[in-house]
């Protein structure tokens, strides 16, 4: 009865109350309402979207379905979230940079989702690194090191876990109201005072183009504001992989490279500098340009890399492996023609790397690319190196040989 009324309201664009949506969301989370009974609510939102007020009520109900972290003992904290992307290793780069600059971040990260690798999987490439630590330990690490990267042990927004799984099974993922409430319910439950949201668009992201990304960004900013938090939105193009390496371990190696040698030509460096500077400027109320200078300084003088090493060691991990050379690749792909790089099958490259690692229960497989959009290519120039078991080389080569588009 309650569900039917709620669905009627959503379909007729009539506002519901917080109590109405909270009741249904909690009953679904607790199993009192079945998937079949709840599905019409998700469908109605998918087909009609929600007013800002109702979208906030939904988000708040999802946030309040579980634990809400109290980070106040840490003083002011900033959190950042990327809406997923291929070859996105920004977390591992920016948390130590911010720690050097006195901007505190307790980064709770997830595992791989579809075609994007998860930060926790990457952290575990540092042999021995414990992502699963108690919150009081994490607090003390933020106080001593200035930051901490871990998985979440708290039961944050369990309503989102159930609703996301239902959306995934029923092909109801790509809707702005549903994506905004999903991301923000989790972010608002993690308790940081300020948020930087990195919204990705393009063929390697959830949002197909910048126009949609801006609509999503504005909704998320609105939700943060209604919840009493400051949010800053940045947009990132995912028409190509963010960095050059794709695959858990390879991406981790690139993250280290970014901190080892400042290379402003790598788009991943640019993205990390932009995100870190945005977080730092927001935290300290300083101009972006000033924050950016400080970010580049701690990369160039090696402080950020030293900080990352300290953070890894504090969580039981070792960086030793990362001072060895890259493993030999299984095969190299070269260009069959002269031309210019005009695009990438970004999602496909991400999927291939993820599937290989899942299939062989490892993190070492993936792809290194050597070019970005706009680069001039000569026939026989090296395009990609493939890291996979021998028996897969032929099959994967066939799948990815056209993944860099040259015209
Ligand atoms: N990421 C999320 O957490 N939720 C979505 O719905 C989409 C991307
Ligand atoms: Ca769909």
Coordinates of C-alpha atoms and ligand atoms in Angstrom, one line a residue:
X1 CA 0.0 0.0 0.0
X2 CA 2.7 2.4 1.0
X3 CA 4.9 1.4 -2.0
X4 CA 2.0 1.9 -4.4
X5 CA 1.4 5.4 -3.1
X6 CA 5.0 6.3 -3.3
X7 CA 5.2 5.0 -6.9
X8 CA 2.1 7.0 -7.8
X9 CA 3.7 10.1 -6.3
X10 CA 7.0 9.6 -8.2
X11 CA 5.1 9.0 -11.5
X12 CA 2.9 12.1 -11.1
X13 CA 5.9 14.2 -10.0
X14 CA 4.3 14.9 -6.6
X15 CA 6.7 15.4 -3.7
X16 CA 6.8 12.6 -1.1
X17 CA 7.9 13.3 2.5
X18 CA 11.2 12.2 4.1
X19 CA 9.3 9.8 6.4
X20 CA 7.6 8.1 3.4
X21 CA 10.8 7.3 1.5
X22 CA 12.7 6.5 4.7
X23 CA 10.2 3.9 5.7
X24 CA 10.3 2.1 2.4
X25 CA 14.1 2.3 2.0
X26 CA 14.7 0.9 5.6
X27 CA 12.2 -1.9 5.1
X28 CA 13.9 -2.8 1.8
X29 CA 17.3 -2.7 3.4
X30 CA 16.1 -4.9 6.3
X31 CA 14.5 -7.4 4.0
X32 CA 10.9 -6.6 5.0
X33 CA 10.2 -5.6 1.4
X34 CA 11.3 -7.9 -1.4
X35 CA 13.2 -7.1 -4.5
X36 CA 10.0 -7.6 -6.6
X37 CA 8.1 -5.1 -4.3
X38 CA 10.9 -2.5 -4.4
X39 CA 11.7 -2.7 -8.1
X40 CA 8.7 -0.4 -9.1
X41 CA 10.1 2.4 -6.9
X42 CA 13.5 2.2 -8.7
X43 CA 11.8 1.9 -12.1
X44 CA 9.6 5.0 -11.4
X45 CA 12.7 7.0 -10.4
X46 CA 14.6 5.7 -13.5
X47 CA 11.7 6.8 -15.7
X48 CA 10.7 10.1 -14.1
X49 CA 13.7 11.4 -12.0
X50 CA 13.1 13.2 -8.8
X51 CA 12.7 16.8 -7.7
X52 CA 15.8 18.2 -5.8
X53 CA 13.9 18.0 -2.5
X54 CA 12.8 14.3 -3.1
X55 CA 16.3 13.4 -4.4
X56 CA 17.8 14.7 -1.1
X57 CA 15.2 12.8 0.9
X58 CA 16.1 9.6 -0.9
X59 CA 19.8 10.2 -0.5
X60 CA 19.4 11.0 3.2
X61 CA 17.3 7.9 3.8
X62 CA 20.1 5.8 2.1
X63 CA 22.8 7.5 4.1
X64 CA 20.9 7.0 7.4
X65 CA 20.3 3.2 6.6
X66 CA 23.7 2.4 8.2
X67 CA 26.6 3.8 10.2
X68 CA 27.6 7.4 9.9
X69 CA 31.3 8.1 10.7
X70 CA 32.2 10.8 13.1
X71 CA 35.5 12.2 11.9
X72 CA 35.3 15.3 14.2
X73 CA 38.2 14.1 16.4
X74 CA 40.4 14.6 13.3
X75 CA 39.5 18.2 12.9
X76 CA 38.7 19.4 9.4
X77 CA 38.9 16.7 6.8
X78 CA 38.5 16.6 3.0
X79 CA 37.3 13.6 0.9
X80 CA 37.5 13.1 -2.8
X81 CA 35.5 10.8 -5.0
X82 CA 36.0 9.9 -8.7
X83 CA 33.0 8.5 -10.5
X84 CA 35.2 5.8 -11.9
X85 CA 37.5 5.7 -14.9
X86 CA 40.1 3.6 -16.6
X87 CA 43.7 3.9 -15.5
X88 CA 42.7 6.2 -12.6
X89 CA 45.2 6.0 -9.8
X90 CA 44.7 9.5 -8.4
X91 CA 44.0 8.4 -4.8
X92 CA 47.4 6.8 -4.3
X93 CA 49.0 10.0 -5.6
X94 CA 47.0 12.7 -4.0
X95 CA 46.6 11.4 -0.4
X96 CA 50.4 11.6 0.3
X97 CA 50.6 15.0 -1.5
X98 CA 47.8 16.4 0.7
X99 CA 49.4 14.8 3.8
X100 CA 52.6 16.8 3.1
X101 CA 50.5 20.0 2.9
X102 CA 48.5 19.5 6.0
X103 CA 45.2 18.7 4.3
X104 CA 43.8 15.6 6.0
X105 CA 42.2 12.8 4.1
X106 CA 40.9 9.5 5.5
X107 CA 40.3 7.7 2.2
X108 CA 37.9 4.8 2.3
X109 CA 38.2 2.9 -1.0
X110 CA 36.5 0.1 -2.7
X111 CA 37.3 -2.8 -4.9
X112 CA 37.1 -3.2 -8.7
X113 CA 33.7 -2.3 -10.2
X114 CA 33.1 -3.5 -13.7
X115 CA 35.7 -2.0 -16.0
X116 CA 37.4 0.2 -13.4
X117 CA 40.0 -1.1 -11.0
X118 CA 39.5 -0.6 -7.3
X119 CA 41.9 1.4 -5.2
X120 CA 42.0 -1.3 -2.5
X121 CA 43.2 -3.8 -5.0
X122 CA 45.9 -1.4 -6.0
X123 CA 47.0 -0.8 -2.4
X124 CA 47.4 -4.5 -1.9
X125 CA 50.1 -4.5 -4.6
X126 CA 52.3 -3.1 -1.9
X127 CA 53.2 -6.4 -0.5
X128 CA 51.8 -6.8 3.0
X129 CA 49.7 -3.6 3.0
X130 CA 46.7 -4.0 5.2
X131 CA 43.6 -2.2 3.9
X132 CA 41.3 -3.6 6.5
X133 CA 42.3 -1.8 9.7
X134 CA 40.1 -0.6 12.6
X135 CA 38.9 2.9 12.6
X136 CA 40.8 4.0 15.8
X137 CA 44.1 2.8 14.1
X138 CA 43.1 4.8 11.0
X139 CA 42.5 7.9 13.1
X140 CA 45.9 7.6 14.7
X141 CA 47.5 7.2 11.3
X142 CA 45.8 10.3 10.0
X143 CA 47.2 12.1 13.1
X144 CA 50.7 10.9 12.7
X145 CA 51.1 10.7 8.9
X146 CA 48.5 13.2 7.8
X147 CA 46.4 10.7 5.8
X148 CA 45.4 7.1 5.5
X149 CA 44.0 4.9 2.7
X150 CA 42.0 1.9 3.7
X151 CA 38.8 -0.1 2.9
X152 CA 35.8 0.7 4.9
X153 CA 35.0 -1.6 7.8
X154 CA 31.9 0.4 8.8
X155 CA 28.5 -0.5 7.5
X156 CA 28.1 2.6 5.3
X157 CA 24.9 3.1 3.4
X158 CA 23.8 -0.5 3.2
X159 CA 20.6 0.6 1.4
X160 CA 22.9 1.6 -1.5
X161 CA 24.5 -1.8 -1.7
X162 CA 21.1 -3.5 -2.1
X163 CA 19.7 -0.9 -4.4
X164 CA 22.8 -0.8 -6.6
X165 CA 22.8 -4.6 -6.9
X166 CA 19.1 -4.5 -7.9
X167 CA 19.8 -1.8 -10.5
X168 CA 22.7 -3.8 -11.8
X169 CA 20.6 -6.9 -12.3
X170 CA 17.7 -5.0 -13.9
X171 CA 19.7 -2.7 -16.1
X172 CA 18.6 0.4 -14.3
X173 CA 22.1 1.9 -13.5
X174 CA 22.3 4.8 -15.9
X175 CA 20.0 7.4 -14.4
X176 CA 21.2 10.7 -12.9
X177 CA 19.0 10.6 -9.8
X178 CA 19.9 7.0 -9.0
X179 CA 23.7 7.6 -9.6
X180 CA 23.7 10.9 -7.6
X181 CA 21.9 9.3 -4.6
X182 CA 24.1 6.2 -4.7
X183 CA 27.4 8.1 -4.7
X184 CA 26.3 10.8 -2.3
X185 CA 24.7 8.5 0.3
X186 CA 28.0 6.8 0.7
X187 CA 30.1 10.0 0.6
X188 CA 27.9 11.8 3.1
X189 CA 28.1 8.8 5.5
X190 CA 31.9 8.9 5.5
X191 CA 31.7 12.1 7.5
X192 CA 34.3 14.5 5.9
X193 CA 33.6 18.2 6.1
X194 CA 34.4 18.9 2.4
X195 CA 34.1 16.9 -0.7
X196 CA 35.8 17.1 -4.1
X197 CA 33.9 15.2 -6.7
X198 CA 35.6 14.2 -9.9
X199 CA 33.0 13.5 -12.5
X200 CA 34.2 11.5 -15.5
X201 CA 32.6 11.5 -18.9
X202 CA 33.3 9.8 -22.2
X203 CA 33.4 6.2 -23.5
X204 CA 35.4 5.0 -20.4
X205 CA 32.9 6.5 -17.8
X206 CA 29.4 6.1 -16.6
X207 CA 28.4 9.5 -18.1
X208 CA 28.6 9.5 -21.9
X209 CA 29.3 13.2 -22.4
X210 CA 30.2 16.4 -20.6
X211 CA 26.6 17.7 -20.7
X212 CA 25.4 14.7 -18.7
X213 CA 28.4 14.9 -16.4
X214 CA 27.6 18.5 -15.6
X215 CA 23.9 17.6 -14.8
X216 CA 25.2 14.9 -12.4
X217 CA 27.8 17.2 -10.9
X218 CA 25.3 19.9 -10.1
X219 CA 22.9 17.4 -8.5
X220 CA 25.7 16.0 -6.3
X221 CA 26.7 19.5 -5.3
X222 CA 23.1 20.4 -4.4
X223 CA 22.9 17.2 -2.3
X224 CA 26.1 18.1 -0.4
X225 CA 24.8 21.6 0.3
X226 CA 21.4 20.3 1.6
X227 CA 23.4 18.0 3.9
X228 CA 25.5 21.0 5.2
X229 CA 28.7 20.1 3.4
X230 CA 30.8 22.0 0.9
X231 CA 31.5 20.3 -2.4
X232 CA 33.6 21.3 -5.4
X233 CA 33.1 19.5 -8.7
X234 CA 35.8 18.9 -11.3
X235 CA 35.1 17.2 -14.7
X236 CA 37.4 14.8 -16.4
X237 CA 37.4 13.5 -20.0
X238 CA 37.6 9.7 -20.2
X239 CA 37.8 9.5 -24.0
X240 CA 41.2 8.0 -23.4
X241 CA 42.7 6.1 -20.4
X242 CA 43.8 8.7 -17.8
X243 CA 47.3 7.4 -17.5
X244 CA 49.4 5.2 -19.9
X245 CA 49.1 1.9 -17.8
X246 CA 46.0 -0.2 -17.4
X247 CA 45.7 -3.0 -14.9
X248 CA 46.1 -3.1 -11.1
X249 CA 49.8 -3.5 -10.7
X250 CA 50.8 -1.6 -13.8
X251 CA 48.6 1.4 -12.6
X252 CA 50.3 1.2 -9.2
X253 CA 53.7 1.4 -10.8
X254 CA 52.6 4.5 -12.8
X255 CA 51.4 6.1 -9.6
X256 CA 54.9 5.7 -8.1
X257 CA 56.4 7.1 -11.4
X258 CA 54.1 10.2 -11.1
X259 CA 55.6 11.0 -7.6
X260 CA 59.2 10.0 -8.6
X261 CA 59.6 12.3 -11.6
X262 CA 57.4 15.3 -12.1
X263 CA 56.2 14.9 -15.7
X264 CA 53.6 17.5 -16.6
X265 CA 53.0 16.0 -20.0
X266 CA 51.3 12.9 -18.5
X267 CA 47.6 13.6 -18.3
X268 CA 47.5 11.5 -15.1
X269 CA 50.0 13.9 -13.5
X270 CA 47.8 16.8 -14.6
X271 CA 44.7 15.2 -13.2
X272 CA 46.4 14.4 -9.9
X273 CA 47.8 18.0 -9.6
X274 CA 44.3 19.4 -10.3
X275 CA 42.5 17.2 -7.8
X276 CA 45.1 17.7 -5.0
X277 CA 45.2 21.5 -5.6
X278 CA 41.4 21.7 -5.6
X279 CA 41.2 19.7 -2.3
X280 CA 44.0 21.8 -0.7
X281 CA 42.5 25.2 -1.8
X282 CA 39.1 24.2 -0.5
X283 CA 40.5 23.1 2.8
X284 CA 42.7 26.1 3.5
X285 CA 40.6 28.8 1.7
X286 CA 43.5 29.7 -0.5
X287 CA 43.6 30.5 -4.2
X288 CA 43.8 27.5 -6.5
X289 CA 46.9 28.8 -8.2
X290 CA 48.7 29.0 -4.9
X291 CA 47.6 25.5 -3.9
X292 CA 48.8 24.2 -7.2
X293 CA 52.3 25.6 -6.8
X294 CA 52.5 23.9 -3.4
X295 CA 51.3 20.6 -4.8
X296 CA 53.9 20.6 -7.6
X297 CA 56.6 21.6 -5.1
X298 CA 56.1 18.5 -2.9
X299 CA 56.2 16.2 -6.0
X300 CA 59.4 17.9 -7.3
X301 CA 61.3 17.8 -4.0
X302 CA 60.4 14.2 -3.3
X303 CA 58.5 14.8 -0.1
X304 CA 55.3 13.3 -1.5
X305 CA 57.0 10.0 -2.5
X306 CA 58.7 9.8 0.9
X307 CA 55.3 10.4 2.5
X308 CA 53.7 7.6 0.4
X309 CA 56.5 5.2 1.5
X310 CA 55.9 6.1 5.2
X311 CA 52.2 5.6 4.8
X312 CA 52.7 2.2 3.1
X313 CA 55.1 1.1 5.8
X314 CA 52.7 2.2 8.6
X315 CA 50.1 -0.2 7.1
X316 CA 52.5 -3.1 6.9
X317 CA 53.3 -2.8 3.2
X318 CA 56.5 -2.8 1.2
X319 CA 57.5 -0.7 -1.8
X320 CA 60.5 -2.9 -2.6
X321 CA 58.9 -4.5 -5.7
X322 CA 58.4 -1.1 -7.2
X323 CA 62.1 -0.4 -7.5
X324 CA 62.5 -3.4 -9.9
X325 CA 62.0 -3.0 -13.6
X326 CA 58.7 -3.7 -15.3
X327 CA 58.1 -7.4 -16.0
X328 CA 58.7 -8.5 -19.6
X329 CA 55.5 -8.1 -21.8
X330 CA 54.0 -11.0 -23.7
X331 CA 53.7 -9.1 -26.9
X332 CA 53.9 -5.7 -28.5
X333 CA 51.4 -4.2 -30.9
X334 CA 52.6 -1.8 -33.6
X335 CA 50.7 0.6 -35.9
X336 CA 49.8 -0.7 -39.4
X337 CA 49.6 2.8 -40.7
X338 CA 50.7 6.5 -40.6
X339 CA 48.3 8.9 -39.0
X340 CA 47.1 10.5 -35.8
X341 CA 45.5 9.0 -32.7
X342 CA 41.9 10.1 -32.7
X343 CA 40.4 8.0 -30.0
X344 CA 40.4 4.9 -27.8
X345 CA 38.1 2.0 -26.9
X346 CA 38.8 3.0 -23.3
X347 CA 36.2 0.8 -21.7
X348 CA 37.3 -2.2 -23.7
X349 CA 40.9 -1.8 -22.5
X350 CA 39.8 -1.5 -18.9
X351 CA 37.6 -4.6 -19.2
X352 CA 40.3 -6.7 -20.8
X353 CA 42.8 -5.8 -18.0
X354 CA 40.2 -6.5 -15.3
X355 CA 39.0 -9.8 -16.8
X356 CA 42.6 -11.1 -17.1
X357 CA 43.4 -10.3 -13.5
X358 CA 40.1 -11.8 -12.3
X359 CA 40.4 -14.9 -14.4
X360 CA 44.0 -15.7 -13.2
X361 CA 43.5 -14.4 -9.7
X362 CA 46.4 -12.0 -9.9
X363 CA 47.1 -8.3 -10.3
X364 CA 50.0 -8.3 -12.6
X365 CA 48.3 -8.5 -16.0
X366 CA 47.3 -5.5 -18.2
X367 CA 48.3 -3.2 -21.0
X368 CA 50.7 -0.3 -21.3
X369 CA 49.8 2.3 -24.0
X370 CA 52.3 4.7 -25.4
X371 CA 50.2 7.5 -26.9
X372 CA 47.4 9.9 -26.3
X373 CA 44.8 11.5 -28.5
X374 CA 46.4 13.9 -31.0
X375 CA 49.8 12.1 -31.2
X376 CA 51.3 11.6 -34.6
X377 CA 52.0 7.9 -35.4
X378 CA 54.2 6.4 -38.0
X379 CA 53.7 2.9 -39.4
X380 CA 55.4 0.3 -37.2
X381 CA 55.4 2.7 -34.1
X382 CA 54.9 0.8 -30.9
X383 CA 51.3 1.3 -29.7
X384 CA 50.8 -1.1 -26.8
X385 CA 52.5 -3.8 -24.7
X386 CA 50.4 -6.6 -23.5
X387 CA 51.0 -8.4 -20.2
X388 CA 49.1 -11.7 -20.0
X389 CA 49.7 -15.5 -20.0
X390 CA 51.2 -16.8 -23.2
X391 CA 48.1 -18.8 -24.2
X392 CA 46.0 -15.6 -24.1
X393 CA 48.3 -13.4 -26.2
X394 CA 46.7 -14.2 -29.6
X395 CA 43.1 -13.9 -28.4
X396 CA 43.7 -10.6 -26.5
X397 CA 45.7 -9.1 -29.3
X398 CA 42.8 -9.7 -31.7
X399 CA 40.4 -8.0 -29.2
X400 CA 42.5 -4.9 -28.6
X401 CA 44.3 -4.4 -32.0
X402 CA 41.8 -1.7 -33.0
X403 CA 41.4 -0.2 -29.5
X404 CA 43.6 2.7 -30.4
X405 CA 41.9 4.5 -33.3
X406 CA 44.3 6.0 -35.8
X407 CA 43.2 8.1 -38.8
Ligands
LIG1 N1 29.1 4.7 -8.7 C1 28.2 4.5 -7.7 O1 28.7 4.4 -6.5 N2 26.9 4.4 -7.9 C2 26.4 4.5 -9.1 O2 25.2 4.4 -9.2 C3 27.3 4.7 -10.2 C4 28.6 4.8 -10.0
LIG2 CA1 21.1 0.7 -18.9

